[in-house]
Structure formats: C-alpha cells, structure tokens
DNA sequence: TTGACAGATGACTGATGGGTCAGTAAAATG
DNA sequence: CATTTTACTGACCCATCAGTCATCTGTCAA
C-alpha cells in the first residue's frame, strides 16, 4: 500500500466530510432540526444516502460532528479567556464579545444550537464537553469576581445561568449583528444590564 | 330533544376532555414532548385512540387545549396586573411573583412549555394569544418604568426579552419552588439582578 | 487488458406514529 | 320492546425516516 495513496484517500475523506457538513448546515438552516432528514442531507450534498453512512455512523454522529466543528473553536477561545489572569469584569466583557462575534459568523447554526432546544439537547446529551465546560468556565469568572469583591456574592452557577439567559433572550430576537457597531450595541445592552441593572438611580 | 339530556351530554363531554387533559399532562411529564404519542395518551386515559379524535380534531388541537387550560389563568392574572395603576417596579415584582407561583403549581407542564422549545413553538405558532399578549404586557411595564424615569431608556421589548431570559435561565436549573421562602429567594435573585445588576459598587 | 477491491448507490426494510373507519355497544326515543 | 341515534373501539392505512445491503462502477496494480 503506497503512502501517497493513503494520504490522498484521507484528504478525499476529509473533503467528503466537509461537503456533508456544509450540506447539513444548509438543510438545518432551511428546514430546522425536525426537518433535517438524512435523505435531504444526501440530496443537498449530491450523494446517495448510503454514502453518508460511510462517513458518519449515524445521524447523531453527523450532528455531533457539526456541533464540534462549529463550537469547538469557540470553546477553545473561551477557555483561554477564562484561564487568563485579568479582572473578572474584563473577562466577562470579552466573553460576551467573543460569543457575539461567533454568533454573527455562524448565524444559521446558532439559530439552531442556541435557540432550538431539541437540537441543543440532542447534542448536549451525548457530548457535554464543549458547552458544559464553557458554562463551568463562565461560573469560574463569576467566582473570581466575587473574590475580587466586585460582584455580589451568590451562586456563581446561577449567575452564569442568568447571564446565558440574558444572552438568549436578546439573541432570540435575532438582532442584526453583522456590523461591529451593531454587536457593540448588543454587547453594551447585555453587559450593562447584567452589571448594573436597569434602574437609573440607586435605591 | 330534551333539554336535560343535552346538558348532561355537555357535562360528560367536559369530563372526557378533562380526563384526556390529565392523561396528556401525565404522558408529557413522563415522556417529554417527543415521547407524547396519541397511543400513549389513549392508553393512559383508558380510552381507545379513536375516541381522542372525537374530542380533539388533532394532536395539535389537544396540545393547544393543554396550553390554554394551563396558561390562560396565568395570562388573565398578568393582564390584570399590567392594567393596574401602580409603579412599574411593583408591577414587575408582582409579575415575577405570579409567574413563580404558577411555575411552582404546574411544575410538570412548565418543564415542557417553558423549557422545551419544541412544545413551546409548536403551540405558540398556532396560538399566539396568551403568551404573546403576556410579553406585550411585560413590555408595557418597562415602558411605564421609563416614563416614570425609574428605568434606563431603551427598547422595552428587549427589556422584556432579557427579563424572560433571566427567568428562563434560572428556572432551567429547576430550583426548588414548593415553599414560599424558596420562591422568595428566587424572586429576590432575579429581580435584584434585573434592577441593580451584579456589581457591588457603582462605577 | 484484466482482475480485484474500495467506494458509491438507491431501492428496500422495519419501526414509528398520526389519523381513519367499519363494526359494535350503549343509550335515547317512541 | 323496537328503532334510531350516538359514542366507542382498535385494527388498519399511510407517510415518514433511519439505517441496510445487494449491486454497480471507477481506479489501480500486476
């Protein structure tokens, strides 16, 4: 078995996976999770359904692949961010900025993974690595903020949940995020609310 | 056609609907939305599947019935609350209190309607009355608060989304809500964060 | 050129689940 | 009691889909 052939084979396999990945995202974007069938993915990718099963053992595995391919880079970014030694508030601001950027660059996927619980859970139940680690990292930031004395004391996991809920609430409205100024606006809204609330003066 | 008979007939029909409703909630609680099949509902209710279709034209209609039966009283309460003439902050506090109470008393249903987007959307897409009106009423409260000068100015709908996201974030963690003190704790957490944020001192 | 094999194919299978309807039982009616 | 009307039943139908497999095809070594 010649070496070159093996390499080319792997490259071809990678390209096929990539093509199927893109078809999957397209189908998800057009038909939602409920309407994502293997037949549709195959048709969109321009291959036979049987071929899908050469590259992915099951539908679930395909979805996990999509999940990882999209969210792993994000997770990596966020982990680095959490690990850095800087004030919690700055970390939080950056966290939100990174998330918004990622959402802006993966609108279709996030429309599903962020909003559609069906997809979210389907995936999360099997692969809890990236997203749950991300949530833990988030809690870590809040814990740090409490240590610094800048955040009220409380349950950091609840704080993380509230922060994510806040994001979700706003992102569900599908705000325009393409331009940096637009992202900055949303960033300001979410972070401002989380940090200082919506009341004008102090009570 | 005797009058009494007609009345009794209606009463019986009501009881059947009630029985099917309860069976549906039980099935939903046990199997989730994805696992709620008409066969299961029929078996749980102790009737034949065909009979379900005498009382509800379709699965969707049955789900809508469940939805209305559970959420209509809540919606009515909240509407009255919005209409009252009191400071926005008090309205908001009461709003949250009413919601928490309702969630506490309908844990199973809320586990689905509040958290499971599949169910939520399935229903919301056809019947947007109660929930969307509720969201509008919420926005109304924020608008009022801005007029009073107590809330920062901004988009009241976004404020409503953030408030709901905050609630959802916390409620997804399925906090204990059975006892009033527990509800009060959650109430304090959510409202405190929304109003004043999580930062200890002013910047 | 040919044999062999990896890779591609799409008709097929089996399971699921919403909805139907011909047949049956029960109740109302006269 | 006979007849008609109404309610109930569950076997059945059909569409959908994940996953399979016998068959075909293009490529490459000998």
XYZ file of C-alpha atoms (C1' of nucleotides) in Angstrom:
466
model
C 0.000 0.000 0.000
C 1.706 3.156 -1.230
C 1.957 6.068 1.135
C 0.789 8.747 -1.261
C -2.400 6.907 -1.987
C -3.199 6.636 1.672
C -2.701 10.347 2.141
C -4.843 11.226 -0.807
C -7.501 8.888 0.465
C -7.559 10.667 3.775
C -7.754 14.011 2.043
C -10.681 12.837 -0.034
C -12.408 11.559 3.042
C -11.905 14.929 4.662
C -13.396 16.682 1.675
C -16.404 14.417 1.696
C -16.968 15.053 5.385
C -16.647 18.742 4.734
C -19.176 18.598 1.893
C -21.618 16.639 4.018
C -21.079 19.073 6.846
C -21.950 22.016 4.661
C -24.986 20.276 3.260
C -26.133 19.516 6.777
C -25.841 23.124 7.843
C -27.765 24.181 4.746
C -30.529 21.701 5.442
C -30.671 22.699 9.090
C -30.906 26.334 8.132
C -33.703 25.699 5.674
C -35.762 23.040 7.418
C -34.897 23.249 11.083
C -33.880 20.310 13.204
C -37.162 18.475 12.836
C -36.912 18.708 9.071
C -33.325 17.590 8.855
C -33.524 14.125 7.330
C -30.681 12.066 6.008
C -32.372 11.983 2.615
C -32.356 15.747 2.434
C -28.751 15.970 3.534
C -27.780 13.412 0.904
C -29.698 15.205 -1.822
C -28.211 18.559 -0.848
C -24.702 17.138 -0.725
C -25.278 15.463 -4.075
C -24.520 11.955 -2.845
C -26.579 8.883 -2.123
C -27.933 8.386 1.328
C -25.925 5.223 1.768
C -22.745 7.189 1.277
C -23.486 9.325 4.308
C -23.164 6.220 6.384
C -19.682 5.602 5.079
C -18.546 8.845 6.725
C -20.820 9.020 9.725
C -22.074 6.004 11.574
C -25.409 7.601 12.383
C -27.402 10.780 12.222
C -26.389 11.531 15.755
C -22.728 11.242 14.873
C -23.230 13.642 11.999
C -24.913 16.146 14.272
C -22.160 15.806 16.809
C -19.648 16.481 14.092
C -21.460 19.666 13.134
C -21.639 20.620 16.753
C -17.965 20.133 17.390
C -16.847 21.718 14.185
C -18.765 24.875 14.982
C -18.477 25.091 18.727
C -15.045 23.693 19.420
C -13.175 26.768 18.205
C -15.484 28.905 20.301
C -14.972 26.699 23.319
C -11.220 26.887 22.879
C -11.319 30.673 22.704
C -13.455 30.901 25.783
C -11.311 28.519 27.761
C -8.210 30.557 27.028
C -10.112 33.615 28.090
C -11.122 32.117 31.408
C -7.600 30.936 32.123
C -6.033 34.367 31.621
C -5.220 36.419 34.695
C -7.226 39.593 34.372
C -10.092 41.210 36.244
C -13.345 39.272 36.052
C -15.245 42.168 34.544
C -12.864 42.359 31.622
C -13.055 38.628 31.147
C -16.812 38.815 31.122
C -16.817 41.638 28.609
C -14.508 39.692 26.346
C -16.508 36.557 26.823
C -19.600 38.293 25.558
C -17.701 39.878 22.707
C -16.348 36.508 21.586
C -19.770 34.938 21.802
C -21.433 37.701 19.817
C -18.769 37.519 17.158
C -19.206 33.794 16.900
C -22.957 34.087 16.657
C -22.588 36.708 13.962
C -20.323 34.423 11.961
C -22.455 31.323 12.367
C -25.935 32.729 12.231
C -27.558 29.674 10.736
C -26.027 27.224 13.112
C -26.743 29.332 16.145
C -30.316 29.805 15.105
C -30.477 26.087 15.877
C -27.938 25.329 18.535
C -28.687 28.364 20.633
C -32.406 28.625 20.177
C -33.708 25.213 19.339
C -33.596 23.165 22.466
C -34.309 19.999 20.571
C -31.010 20.215 18.739
C -29.241 21.629 21.718
C -30.221 18.764 23.965
C -29.861 16.055 21.391
C -26.280 17.045 21.095
C -25.540 18.080 24.607
C -26.787 14.806 25.997
C -24.080 12.876 24.217
C -21.315 15.406 24.052
C -21.231 17.552 27.115
C -17.664 18.551 26.739
C -17.558 21.881 24.982
C -20.732 23.532 26.123
C -20.743 22.392 29.693
C -17.095 23.174 30.132
C -17.900 26.583 28.741
C -20.635 27.014 31.323
C -18.229 25.958 34.048
C -15.664 28.424 32.844
C -18.290 31.081 32.993
C -19.117 30.226 36.563
C -15.408 30.463 37.240
C -15.390 34.061 36.057
C -18.220 34.939 38.406
C -16.498 33.195 41.285
C -13.394 35.221 40.586
C -15.444 38.403 40.506
C -16.823 37.595 43.920
C -13.339 37.012 45.259
C -12.341 40.369 43.877
C -15.286 41.820 45.719
C -16.659 43.383 42.575
C -19.655 41.047 42.212
C -22.291 40.431 44.837
C -21.839 37.103 46.496
C -24.126 34.311 45.423
C -24.200 31.080 43.482
C -21.840 31.508 40.529
C -23.679 28.852 38.570
C -26.888 30.801 38.922
C -25.092 33.916 37.795
C -23.859 32.047 34.763
C -27.386 30.830 34.056
C -28.715 34.355 34.285
C -26.043 35.686 32.005
C -26.741 32.978 29.438
C -30.477 33.557 29.787
C -29.954 37.235 29.172
C -27.976 36.488 26.028
C -30.501 34.017 24.851
C -33.386 36.368 25.454
C -31.771 39.039 23.335
C -30.433 36.702 20.658
C -33.800 35.066 20.205
C -34.998 38.362 18.857
C -32.408 37.805 16.132
C -30.832 41.213 16.311
C -28.652 42.397 13.446
C -25.045 41.536 14.353
C -23.237 41.748 11.043
C -21.578 45.118 11.649
C -19.238 45.669 14.608
C -21.208 48.680 15.826
C -24.311 46.552 15.991
C -22.510 43.947 18.026
C -21.163 46.657 20.281
C -24.667 47.919 20.889
C -25.937 44.496 21.910
C -22.820 43.979 23.979
C -23.463 47.186 25.836
C -27.087 46.318 26.424
C -26.447 42.856 27.827
C -23.378 43.645 29.869
C -24.802 46.900 31.167
C -27.920 45.155 32.350
C -26.077 42.289 33.944
C -23.617 44.537 35.747
C -25.750 47.482 36.733
C -29.362 46.507 36.158
C -31.998 48.639 34.546
C -32.693 51.068 37.346
C -31.473 54.614 36.798
C -30.604 55.595 40.316
C -29.543 53.716 43.386
C -32.068 52.691 45.985
C -84.542 16.605 22.001
C -84.958 17.041 25.765
C -83.029 19.792 27.415
C -81.687 17.833 30.354
C -80.087 15.294 28.093
C -78.274 17.937 26.139
C -76.881 19.421 29.318
C -75.756 16.088 30.669
C -74.157 15.339 27.352
C -72.129 18.510 27.524
C -71.109 17.730 31.063
C -69.942 14.290 30.038
C -68.025 15.734 27.167
C -66.351 18.117 29.564
C -65.369 15.268 31.833
C -63.905 13.324 28.972
C -61.883 16.312 27.847
C -60.714 16.746 31.400
C -59.665 13.097 31.654
C -57.793 13.296 28.370
C -56.181 16.522 29.503
C -54.893 14.902 32.657
C -53.636 11.889 30.778
C -51.849 14.181 28.368
C -50.120 16.047 31.163
C -49.091 12.761 32.723
C -47.680 11.500 29.449
C -45.897 14.772 28.816
C -44.385 14.683 32.268
C -43.186 11.128 31.856
C -42.086 11.010 28.241
C -41.477 14.599 27.210
C -42.904 16.232 24.145
C -41.135 13.946 21.714
C -42.493 10.911 23.508
C -46.056 12.138 23.697
C -47.925 9.933 21.248
C -51.645 9.675 20.832
C -51.420 5.974 21.599
C -49.835 6.677 24.941
C -52.359 9.345 25.787
C -55.193 6.982 24.916
C -53.712 4.166 26.969
C -53.134 6.459 29.939
C -56.623 7.896 29.723
C -58.046 4.388 29.418
C -59.828 5.008 26.134
C -59.260 3.941 22.562
C -57.184 6.144 20.350
C -60.102 6.752 18.038
C -62.027 8.317 20.902
C -59.423 11.002 21.328
C -60.370 12.229 17.905
C -63.966 12.673 18.965
C -62.873 15.318 21.442
C -59.887 16.809 19.700
C -59.601 17.092 15.978
C -55.844 16.534 16.026
C -52.836 16.182 18.239
C -52.155 19.844 17.780
C -55.616 20.772 18.992
C -55.108 18.635 22.074
C -51.826 20.350 22.827
C -53.399 23.731 22.335
C -56.091 22.766 24.781
C -53.485 21.837 27.370
C -51.682 25.041 26.696
C -54.738 27.223 27.127
C -56.022 25.386 30.124
C -52.747 25.904 31.942
C -51.671 29.280 30.722
C -54.924 31.150 30.315
C -55.445 31.730 34.024
C -51.875 32.939 34.266
C -52.335 35.218 31.296
C -55.503 36.657 32.829
C -53.720 37.352 36.103
C -50.859 39.032 34.366
C -53.082 41.167 32.193
C -54.945 42.455 35.211
C -51.608 43.187 36.808
C -50.394 45.202 33.855
C -53.609 47.180 33.660
C -53.496 48.296 37.306
C -52.206 51.781 38.071
C -49.188 51.313 40.271
C -45.473 51.958 39.978
C -43.741 49.831 37.358
C -41.326 48.335 39.831
C -44.137 46.990 41.957
C -45.871 45.603 38.907
C -42.690 43.888 37.877
C -42.185 42.408 41.321
C -45.735 41.105 41.329
C -45.380 39.840 37.820
C -42.437 37.721 38.823
C -44.187 36.551 41.947
C -47.226 35.426 39.968
C -45.051 33.648 37.439
C -43.047 31.829 40.086
C -46.188 30.757 41.874
C -47.637 29.448 38.663
C -44.494 27.558 37.814
C -44.457 26.059 41.296
C -48.032 24.860 40.873
C -47.577 23.482 37.380
C -44.098 22.071 37.539
C -44.666 19.308 35.040
C -46.280 21.462 32.446
C -43.734 24.215 32.772
C -40.920 21.773 32.475
C -42.264 21.451 28.950
C -43.867 24.706 27.980
C -41.191 26.907 29.457
C -38.118 24.895 28.720
C -38.837 22.693 25.775
C -38.775 24.892 22.752
C -40.279 22.196 20.596
C -43.509 22.233 22.561
C -43.353 25.930 23.114
C -43.133 26.737 19.454
C -45.499 24.073 18.275
C -48.089 25.726 20.385
C -47.081 29.307 20.073
C -47.078 29.185 16.307
C -50.782 28.494 16.182
C -51.987 30.191 19.312
C -50.122 33.384 19.928
C -52.748 34.965 22.027
C -51.919 34.302 25.639
C -48.141 34.219 25.630
C -47.522 36.988 23.185
C -50.034 39.225 24.832
C -48.246 38.485 28.067
C -44.957 39.525 26.521
C -46.543 42.706 25.251
C -47.927 43.468 28.690
C -44.465 42.994 30.052
C -43.033 45.457 27.583
C -45.768 47.820 28.699
C -44.488 47.660 32.254
C -40.987 48.553 31.134
C -42.290 51.402 29.022
C -44.137 52.716 32.036
C -40.993 52.440 34.125
C -39.132 54.526 31.579
C -41.835 57.155 31.652
C -41.542 57.223 35.408
C -37.841 57.769 34.947
C -37.005 54.818 37.131
C -35.740 52.568 34.322
C -32.997 53.417 31.882
C -34.396 54.265 28.490
C -34.165 51.621 25.824
C -36.242 49.195 23.842
C -38.947 47.871 26.180
C -39.276 44.707 24.134
C -35.612 43.972 24.604
C -36.001 44.579 28.308
C -38.880 42.129 28.354
C -36.763 39.588 26.479
C -33.953 39.991 28.963
C -36.274 39.606 31.904
C -37.771 36.467 30.417
C -34.325 35.143 29.564
C -33.233 35.737 33.123
C -36.238 33.806 34.425
C -35.670 31.021 31.982
C -32.011 30.758 32.819
C -32.782 30.332 36.476
C -35.835 28.124 36.023
C -33.952 25.775 33.734
C -31.877 24.839 36.727
C -35.142 23.579 38.212
C -34.807 25.291 41.550
C -36.995 24.124 44.413
C -40.071 26.375 44.461
C -42.540 24.469 46.571
C -42.151 26.542 49.731
C -42.855 30.291 49.724
C -39.432 31.125 51.173
C -37.804 29.301 48.313
C -39.841 31.272 45.820
C -38.971 34.462 47.613
C -35.296 33.655 47.333
C -35.505 33.120 43.597
C -37.651 36.212 43.304
C -35.034 38.247 45.060
C -32.258 36.857 42.923
C -33.943 37.540 39.599
C -35.449 40.900 40.419
C -32.342 42.107 42.198
C -30.200 41.255 39.222
C -32.539 42.798 36.722
C -32.932 46.011 38.681
C -29.480 46.541 40.107
C -27.143 44.164 38.353
C -24.481 42.051 39.982
C -21.873 44.693 40.670
C -21.402 45.647 44.306
C -20.493 49.289 43.965
C -21.276 51.971 41.455
C -18.850 52.802 38.711
C -6.015 -5.747 -20.527
C -7.812 -7.641 -16.624
C -8.938 -8.875 -12.036
C -9.977 -7.180 -7.660
C -11.400 -4.076 -4.468
C -12.809 0.323 -2.321
C -16.312 3.328 -2.742
C -20.900 4.768 -4.269
C -25.690 3.802 -4.986
C -30.717 3.823 -4.121
C -34.315 0.502 -3.575
C -35.655 -1.751 0.408
C -36.763 -2.795 5.417
C -38.632 -2.075 9.770
C -40.316 0.901 13.117
C -42.983 4.658 14.416
C -46.959 7.375 14.892
C -50.930 10.409 13.269
C -55.237 9.817 11.654
C -59.483 6.864 9.770
C -63.448 3.993 9.614
C -66.291 -0.133 9.517
C -68.170 -2.528 13.032
C -70.152 -2.783 17.779
C -72.178 -1.432 22.085
C -74.935 1.655 24.641
C -78.274 4.991 25.212
C -82.071 7.766 23.840
C -86.548 7.759 21.696
C -91.278 6.479 20.559
C -89.621 -3.680 23.116
C -88.066 -1.983 18.549
C -85.662 1.502 16.292
C -82.712 5.089 15.687
C -79.038 7.863 17.174
C -74.757 8.459 19.378
C -70.412 7.009 21.457
C -66.627 3.914 21.462
C -63.295 0.683 19.645
C -58.956 -0.920 17.771
C -57.349 -2.890 13.556
C -55.804 -0.712 9.709
C -53.794 2.720 6.442
C -50.289 5.627 5.004
C -46.454 8.788 5.293
C -42.039 9.438 7.165
C -37.352 8.231 8.150
C -33.136 5.986 9.998
C -30.403 2.631 8.630
C -29.002 -1.655 5.415
C -27.260 -4.247 1.614
C -27.013 -6.392 -2.947
C -25.315 -4.403 -6.844
C -22.765 -1.468 -9.728
C -18.593 1.436 -11.094
C -14.212 3.682 -11.376
C -9.433 3.020 -10.276
C -5.193 0.904 -9.857
C -1.686 -2.844 -9.505
C 0.113 -6.592 -11.991
